[in-house]
Each structure stands twice: as structure tokens, then as C-alpha cells.
Amino acid sequence: MLRSLRGLLCRPRKLDHGYALHTAAKDCLSAAVSQDAHTPAPTPRAVFYTSENNPANHGEQHEGRHYSIPLEEVRAVFPHGLPYRFQQQIKTFNEAFLMVRKPALELFSYLKSSNFAHPAVRYVIYGEKGTGKTMTLCHVIHYCTRQGWLVLHIPDAHLWVKNCRELLQSSYKKGRLDQPLQASSWLKNFKTSNERFLKEIKTQRRYVWDKRESTEQGRPLGEVVEQGLARVRSASDAVGVVLKELKQQSHLGSFRLLVAVDGVNALWGQTTLKKEDKSRVSPEELTLVYNLRKMMMNDWTGGAIVTTLSQTGSLFKPSSAYLPQELLGKEGFDALDPFVPIPVPNYSHREFESCYRYYLDRKWLQHENARTEDGKEELRFLSGSNPRQLDRLAGPL
Amino acid sequence: MAAPMAALGGRLRAWLPRLTQVRWSRYNPSYIEPEVNKELYRKPPVELAEEEKEKLERKALQPVKAAPPSLSSSVFSDPMISKFTNMMMKDGNKVLARSLMAQTLEAIKRKQLEKYHKAPADEKETIECNPYVIFHQALKNCQPIIGLTSITRGGKSYQVPVPLTDNRKRFLAMKWMITECRENKHRRTLMPEKLSQELLQAYSNEGPIIKKKHMLHKMAEANRAYAHYRWW
């Protein structure tokens, strides 16, 4: 009863003023109109919308509903990591709405009830193409950021194993290769999302970068990041140092660490990079991949590791592969074993309805036949309730 | 066209080879066209008149031609959009042409929605966000009313103003749109972006294609004197 009433009440929104007035007016209008029985009105927002903006309070009753993330928070929490099409939607609608789905709720219950004195548990989100794995990961990241965790988010590990213009020989270890561009862009985004932690965490030993520069013990971690950004040659080593420090200090309990990696199967697959003598580079010869693999081991406490498998950017994997064994290969599976698998299915009936109503409400479906029952059934059939296909189909309509 | 050709062939049979039609159908004349409209089949039998009931019964026994791949029973299919997609297609790559069309419609919708959300409340009604409405209106605005054709008289060829059929008008509008978007764009601009830009300009009666249409009208007006050279 309360649930249905909640959708009909006008409430002020926490966005900027001009937009708040418009949406408050729209809410009142849609509430007023939906109370009329005879007009074919826009349906009440309670079906696809919830005002609960804190992911910590999301429960079963919010399943299938969209919640909004304020735009400043989007810029702070997700400097990288949101899918490109979702970023375009945010730009067009001027707001970020994320659907609450079962896999994310499952992950929240595991994270809430996990014992942080035990070694970090690894969660692997898998599913077919376009079912919402990356968005589930983003939901979890938002939850952890709201809870005050330190989030180590690698938006797409596949970007580190392909299309790299510059490969430098590592000065730290012979035989390893550095990737300055990828490392520096990741450090920049890491700095944006975790400003306050970089001031609090101190280094535990002295790091020498080259003949002239070094970072003393006890300096804030932000200095290491600045060093990596200023001297691009040592960016990959800076990333390695950051990962090592975080892993060593997470058991102290001053912060909780979430390692979120999208496309984790890239770490144990093959690369398309070639050395100067045209021989293939294997992933462990890359500094970034080597250090990230150490992070994925469950020999540290005080946090969790949430990863996603992805066939979309992967190399040398058939397009029908989506199960962990197929995408990770023997080496990867053994490295990640034991893990908690979290499958992400296509939209259920209710979730499809919710997404469809959301598109109608935001005026994304403009075709006059898209509003009819025939149009809805056709969209359901053509997309197969797959979120990505539905998004692609609804684009030109 | 077929009847005068056949008569001509019949009269000059002695020295002209038999004329055969170039485009013709192998189907037996008893085959009927496929009916894709779902609304017709959904009508309950009570509503139908006597003749329609009889027609449906007869249709159940008649053989039906195979439906061509471009005929769609989707509620979202639009013949004008299909025609435009076919004209954009190169080397038979319909998949690419269709995806370009979809991206164009999406680009138009995004641009208009951004404008809509930023506009103050009183201007919101004037902004059209439906890409199909914009597409149809833009092509309608680009259609010329009168065309020019070359007629040779006394050894010299003149540009004579001539009325255009509906099909020809639609064809010219689409052809101009596609040629403009292929040629006058920066090397790095993609087709959907340029097309969406041109369609939005044509919707508000501006842009190079509307200018081309006006030039054609002016030429026809200037060559008004030769209008009597037309004999049809």
C-alpha cells in the first residue's frame, strides 16, 4: 500500500534547481493524471522508479526499479568504467538511472555479511553478452563508495593487453615491459575517485624511481601517484607500488579495499602485443598485468575482489563463450579458484516492463507504435529480453 | 507502355525481332500478393461484411507469392525509410546501410532531446523529438515542385520546365540528400552525423539541399519561355 502511494506523492528532487522544479511538476502532473481513470495517462512512476538513492538500503522490494545517481557523484565515483552507451544516455537525459537487479542485491548481501578478518573472497560476475555485468559491477562500486571503501577500479583489463603504442623495457626488472600511457591514464582516474584516501595512507618503505627521484617512507600515497603522473616513464612502477601498498595495509583495518576488475579474463589470456623482435608478448611480461595478478590472489584480508568476465573485448576467444572455464582458461581458473560465481541473466518479465516504461517516460521511444502493446511485444521478441539488444533497438525508434 | 510496344512489334514483325518485356514475373496469374498487415487478420468475424468474408475464404485456397525480403510485418517498418536505406546502400551491403540509418535516427533523436531538456517549459512544445516526423518533413521540404528536362529542337538542346510525378519528386529529394552528405563533408565526419545535421536543417527549411531546390525552381522560372517545347 505504502509502496504504491510513494510513487504518487510529489517530492522535491535532489538535483539542480531548474530541473528539480520541472521534475517536481512532472511528478505532480503524472500523479494527478494517473489518478484519472479514463485518460490513457503515463503510468505511475512506482513501477520503474524508486527514490531510494543509497544502494545500502536496496532490497528485494526495489528489484527491477531504477534509482538515480546525482551527476556530481557520477563524475567523482565513475571517472572511467561506465559503458559508452550509458554515458551517452546520461548526457542525453541529463541524469543517471541504474536498475537494481538480483545479482547486485546478492553481492550486497555477501559483502554485508562477510568477515573482513578472513582472506578476501573473489566474486566472478559472468553471463552472456549484453546482460548487464558491467552495470552490476558499477552498482557494487557505487555501494562500496557510499560505504566509505577504497575502490580500486580497473575499467577494462583488455585495454592493457592490446593496442598499446609504446612498450618500454622496465627499468625495475629485466624482461618486463612497461606501458606508460595506460598506466598514467589509470593513475589519473584513480586519483579523481579516491582523493581522500591518498592523503591518509602512508608508504611503508622508501621507493627509488631513478637516479634523482625517490619517495621516502611515511609519505602519503598521493605523492607516489603524482610521481607516476609527472614522470610517465615510471607510471607502471607507480601503479605497482600503489597496488603493493594497498594490499599490505588493508589488513590494518583503517579502510576497506574493493578490487573491481572488468574483463578479468584478459589477465590470463593472450596479448596482441609484439616485442621489437616480433615475438608475442605473454601477459606476465607486462608490469601492469603482473602486479594486478598479485592483487587477485586471496592472500590479503580486509576487503573483497569483485570481477567480471567479458567476451566483448577479449582476444582469441569465440563469441559464444561466456562461462568462466571457457573465458579464463585453465591458468586463469586455477588462479581464481575458489571464487563465488554470480550469473547475470537477461531481463525478467518485470525488469523488461520497468525498462520499457522508463524509456517511455524519458521520451526515448518516440515512434507512435512503440507505445502500443504490439510494439512492446515486438521489442520483447526482437531483443530476446537482452538489455543491450533492447537498448540498440530502442535507439532509432 | 506494354500495349503500344506489342502493337509496334506486331506491325513490323517482318523485319524487327520479337520484342520481349525486360521485367516480368514467372508466377502464374492465379498467385496473389502476400498480405502482411496483421490488423486485417485480427478483425473478429462478426465485423466483416459478406464480401470480405467471401474474399477471405477464397484467399485461403489461392496460392500466394513468396514475400520479398524487404517486406516486413513489423509495426516499426516504414516504406520511405526502406527506400532511403536502399538508395544509401553500396555494393549490396544492406546491413551497413541499415545500421547507418539507425544511427542517423538515433543521432537526430539525441540532438533534439538534448535541446528539449535544456529548453524552458514554454518552448518545449515547439521542439519535435520524433526522428520519423523530422525525416518525413525534411524530405517533403526538399521535394521540388517543377523540374527541368533536356529537349532537342532544331539541333540545339534546351532545358525545358516540366511537371514531375510524385515518385520522381521523392526520388530527387532522396538523391540530393544522399549526394550532398557523401560529397560535401569533412573526411573524418561519419555519415550518420552529417545526415542528421542535413535532415535537421532541411526540417527547418534551411541548408544546401533547400538551396538546390530553390535554384532549380529559379532555373525553371527563367526558362519559362521554352515551356511550349514540351509536347506531353
XYZ file of C-alpha atoms in Angstrom, chain B:
232
model
C 3.773 1.067 -72.174
C 3.478 -2.668 -72.900
C 0.483 -2.334 -75.253
C 1.952 0.142 -77.810
C 5.234 -1.830 -77.800
C 3.430 -5.103 -78.556
C 1.380 -3.447 -81.338
C 4.538 -1.951 -82.862
C 6.205 -5.346 -82.708
C 3.184 -6.913 -84.369
C 3.134 -4.449 -87.293
C 6.838 -4.570 -88.010
C 7.167 -8.279 -87.438
C 8.761 -8.862 -90.795
C 11.981 -7.015 -90.153
C 12.084 -6.378 -86.315
C 12.933 -9.151 -83.844
C 10.158 -10.097 -81.390
C 10.096 -7.658 -78.507
C 10.041 -9.225 -75.078
C 9.476 -7.488 -71.791
C 12.563 -6.923 -69.684
C 10.926 -7.123 -66.238
C 8.249 -9.789 -65.939
C 7.073 -12.336 -63.425
C 7.301 -16.138 -63.687
C 4.327 -16.564 -61.400
C 1.071 -17.951 -62.668
C -1.539 -15.140 -62.736
C -3.587 -17.025 -60.121
C -0.974 -16.288 -57.451
C -1.941 -13.438 -55.110
C 0.295 -10.958 -53.307
C 1.147 -11.717 -49.652
C -0.804 -9.638 -47.126
C 1.398 -8.558 -44.211
C -0.932 -6.273 -42.302
C -1.793 -8.023 -39.028
C -4.767 -5.758 -38.353
C -6.720 -7.310 -41.228
C -6.359 -10.808 -39.793
C -7.217 -9.748 -36.274
C -10.672 -8.415 -37.073
C -13.288 -10.668 -35.440
C -15.608 -12.404 -37.950
C -18.665 -10.525 -36.643
C -17.401 -7.181 -38.013
C -16.685 -8.365 -41.524
C -19.121 -7.689 -44.343
C -20.340 -10.524 -46.577
C -17.960 -9.769 -49.442
C -14.977 -9.576 -47.154
C -15.840 -12.953 -45.647
C -16.079 -14.464 -49.098
C -12.804 -12.830 -50.087
C -11.061 -14.297 -47.052
C -12.436 -17.764 -47.814
C -11.238 -17.556 -51.379
C -7.846 -16.338 -50.217
C -7.472 -19.417 -48.038
C -7.482 -21.583 -51.181
C -5.464 -19.428 -53.564
C -1.695 -19.892 -53.842
C 0.383 -16.957 -52.545
C 3.588 -15.488 -53.966
C 6.706 -15.616 -51.823
C 7.165 -12.494 -49.718
C 10.222 -10.449 -50.760
C 12.846 -9.924 -48.033
C 12.171 -6.172 -47.904
C 8.503 -6.715 -46.997
C 8.187 -6.565 -43.232
C 5.256 -7.171 -40.877
C 6.922 -5.118 -38.162
C 4.885 -2.232 -36.762
C 8.001 -0.084 -36.998
C 8.650 -0.574 -40.726
C 8.326 2.458 -42.962
C 8.431 2.253 -46.786
C 10.088 5.662 -47.151
C 12.850 4.728 -44.723
C 13.364 1.430 -46.589
C 13.608 3.254 -49.896
C 16.124 5.710 -48.454
C 18.167 2.866 -46.977
C 18.245 1.113 -50.344
C 19.462 4.274 -52.021
C 22.200 4.661 -49.427
C 23.308 1.064 -49.904
C 26.560 0.413 -51.771
C 27.559 -2.926 -53.317
C 24.557 -4.633 -51.797
C 25.700 -4.083 -48.213
C 22.229 -3.697 -46.737
C 23.443 -4.470 -43.196
C 25.736 -1.452 -43.239
C 23.111 0.818 -44.846
C 20.520 -0.178 -42.257
C 22.871 0.374 -39.348
C 23.804 3.812 -40.748
C 20.100 4.673 -40.984
C 19.526 3.517 -37.396
C 22.476 5.566 -36.169
C 21.189 8.611 -38.075
C 17.729 8.371 -36.497
C 19.290 7.923 -33.080
C 21.576 10.935 -33.627
C 18.594 13.111 -34.609
C 16.680 11.942 -31.541
C 19.606 12.628 -29.202
C 20.180 16.126 -30.558
C 16.502 17.024 -30.289
C 16.127 15.506 -26.802
C 19.124 17.466 -25.537
C 17.595 20.628 -26.914
C 14.242 19.658 -25.392
C 15.624 19.081 -21.900
C 17.564 22.341 -21.940
C 14.704 24.480 -23.251
C 12.397 26.445 -20.910
C 8.933 24.986 -20.325
C 7.029 27.184 -22.788
C 9.313 26.288 -25.715
C 9.176 22.564 -25.079
C 6.061 22.033 -27.221
C 7.697 23.510 -30.310
C 10.645 21.087 -30.281
C 9.929 17.973 -32.320
C 11.726 14.916 -30.969
C 10.321 12.182 -33.180
C 13.043 11.330 -35.746
C 10.497 9.830 -38.161
C 8.416 13.021 -38.258
C 11.583 15.042 -38.845
C 12.722 12.665 -41.591
C 9.420 12.789 -43.476
C 9.006 16.536 -43.115
C 12.600 17.192 -44.183
C 12.236 15.105 -47.338
C 8.906 16.762 -48.077
C 10.564 20.168 -47.766
C 13.297 19.081 -50.188
C 10.924 17.919 -52.911
C 10.954 20.210 -55.982
C 7.584 21.228 -57.464
C 8.749 21.555 -61.048
C 11.710 20.018 -62.840
C 13.805 20.614 -65.922
C 14.377 18.230 -68.762
C 16.566 18.485 -71.831
C 14.655 18.644 -75.160
C 16.457 18.844 -78.502
C 14.804 21.051 -81.092
C 16.447 22.100 -84.335
C 19.818 20.620 -83.355
C 20.018 22.661 -80.150
C 19.048 21.250 -76.722
C 17.058 23.393 -74.325
C 16.302 22.993 -70.602
C 12.518 22.889 -70.538
C 10.416 23.176 -67.339
C 8.270 20.104 -66.905
C 5.882 18.801 -64.168
C 7.223 15.975 -62.010
C 5.419 12.903 -60.784
C 5.287 12.152 -57.049
C 7.754 9.312 -57.405
C 10.209 11.482 -59.269
C 9.938 14.234 -56.637
C 10.605 11.771 -53.810
C 13.497 10.249 -55.724
C 15.094 13.637 -56.395
C 14.795 14.716 -52.752
C 16.433 11.496 -51.514
C 19.100 11.575 -54.206
C 20.092 15.145 -53.429
C 20.215 14.388 -49.712
C 22.485 11.382 -50.153
C 24.810 13.035 -52.688
C 25.149 16.117 -50.504
C 26.026 14.014 -47.466
C 28.520 11.897 -49.371
C 30.377 14.706 -51.075
C 30.329 17.897 -49.047
C 31.654 16.667 -45.766
C 34.935 16.580 -43.951
C 36.945 13.401 -44.467
C 36.642 12.437 -40.793
C 32.919 13.123 -40.327
C 30.802 9.997 -40.371
C 27.681 9.625 -42.479
C 25.129 9.429 -39.623
C 26.365 12.687 -38.123
C 26.325 14.560 -41.434
C 22.957 13.095 -42.438
C 21.367 14.011 -39.112
C 22.706 17.548 -39.492
C 21.327 17.900 -43.035
C 17.946 16.418 -42.108
C 17.555 18.809 -39.194
C 18.481 21.743 -41.440
C 16.049 20.637 -44.127
C 13.321 20.230 -41.492
C 13.653 23.923 -40.689
C 13.837 24.848 -44.397
C 17.492 25.803 -44.398
C 20.635 24.187 -45.701
C 22.250 23.336 -49.041
C 19.546 20.967 -50.300
C 16.759 23.503 -49.882
C 19.020 25.960 -51.682
C 19.451 23.493 -54.533
C 15.682 23.082 -54.779
C 15.253 26.872 -54.949
C 17.931 27.081 -57.662
C 16.023 24.509 -59.692
C 12.805 26.477 -59.284
C 14.584 29.672 -60.362
C 16.023 27.976 -63.460
C 12.585 26.643 -64.356
C 11.128 30.141 -63.890
C 13.911 31.616 -66.055
C 13.333 29.074 -68.844
C 9.580 29.630 -68.801
C 9.715 30.717 -72.442
C 10.610 27.208 -73.628
C 7.700 25.563 -71.840
C 5.763 25.101 -75.094
C 8.544 22.809 -76.425
C 7.054 20.140 -74.230
C 4.583 18.000 -76.137
C 3.248 15.718 -73.343
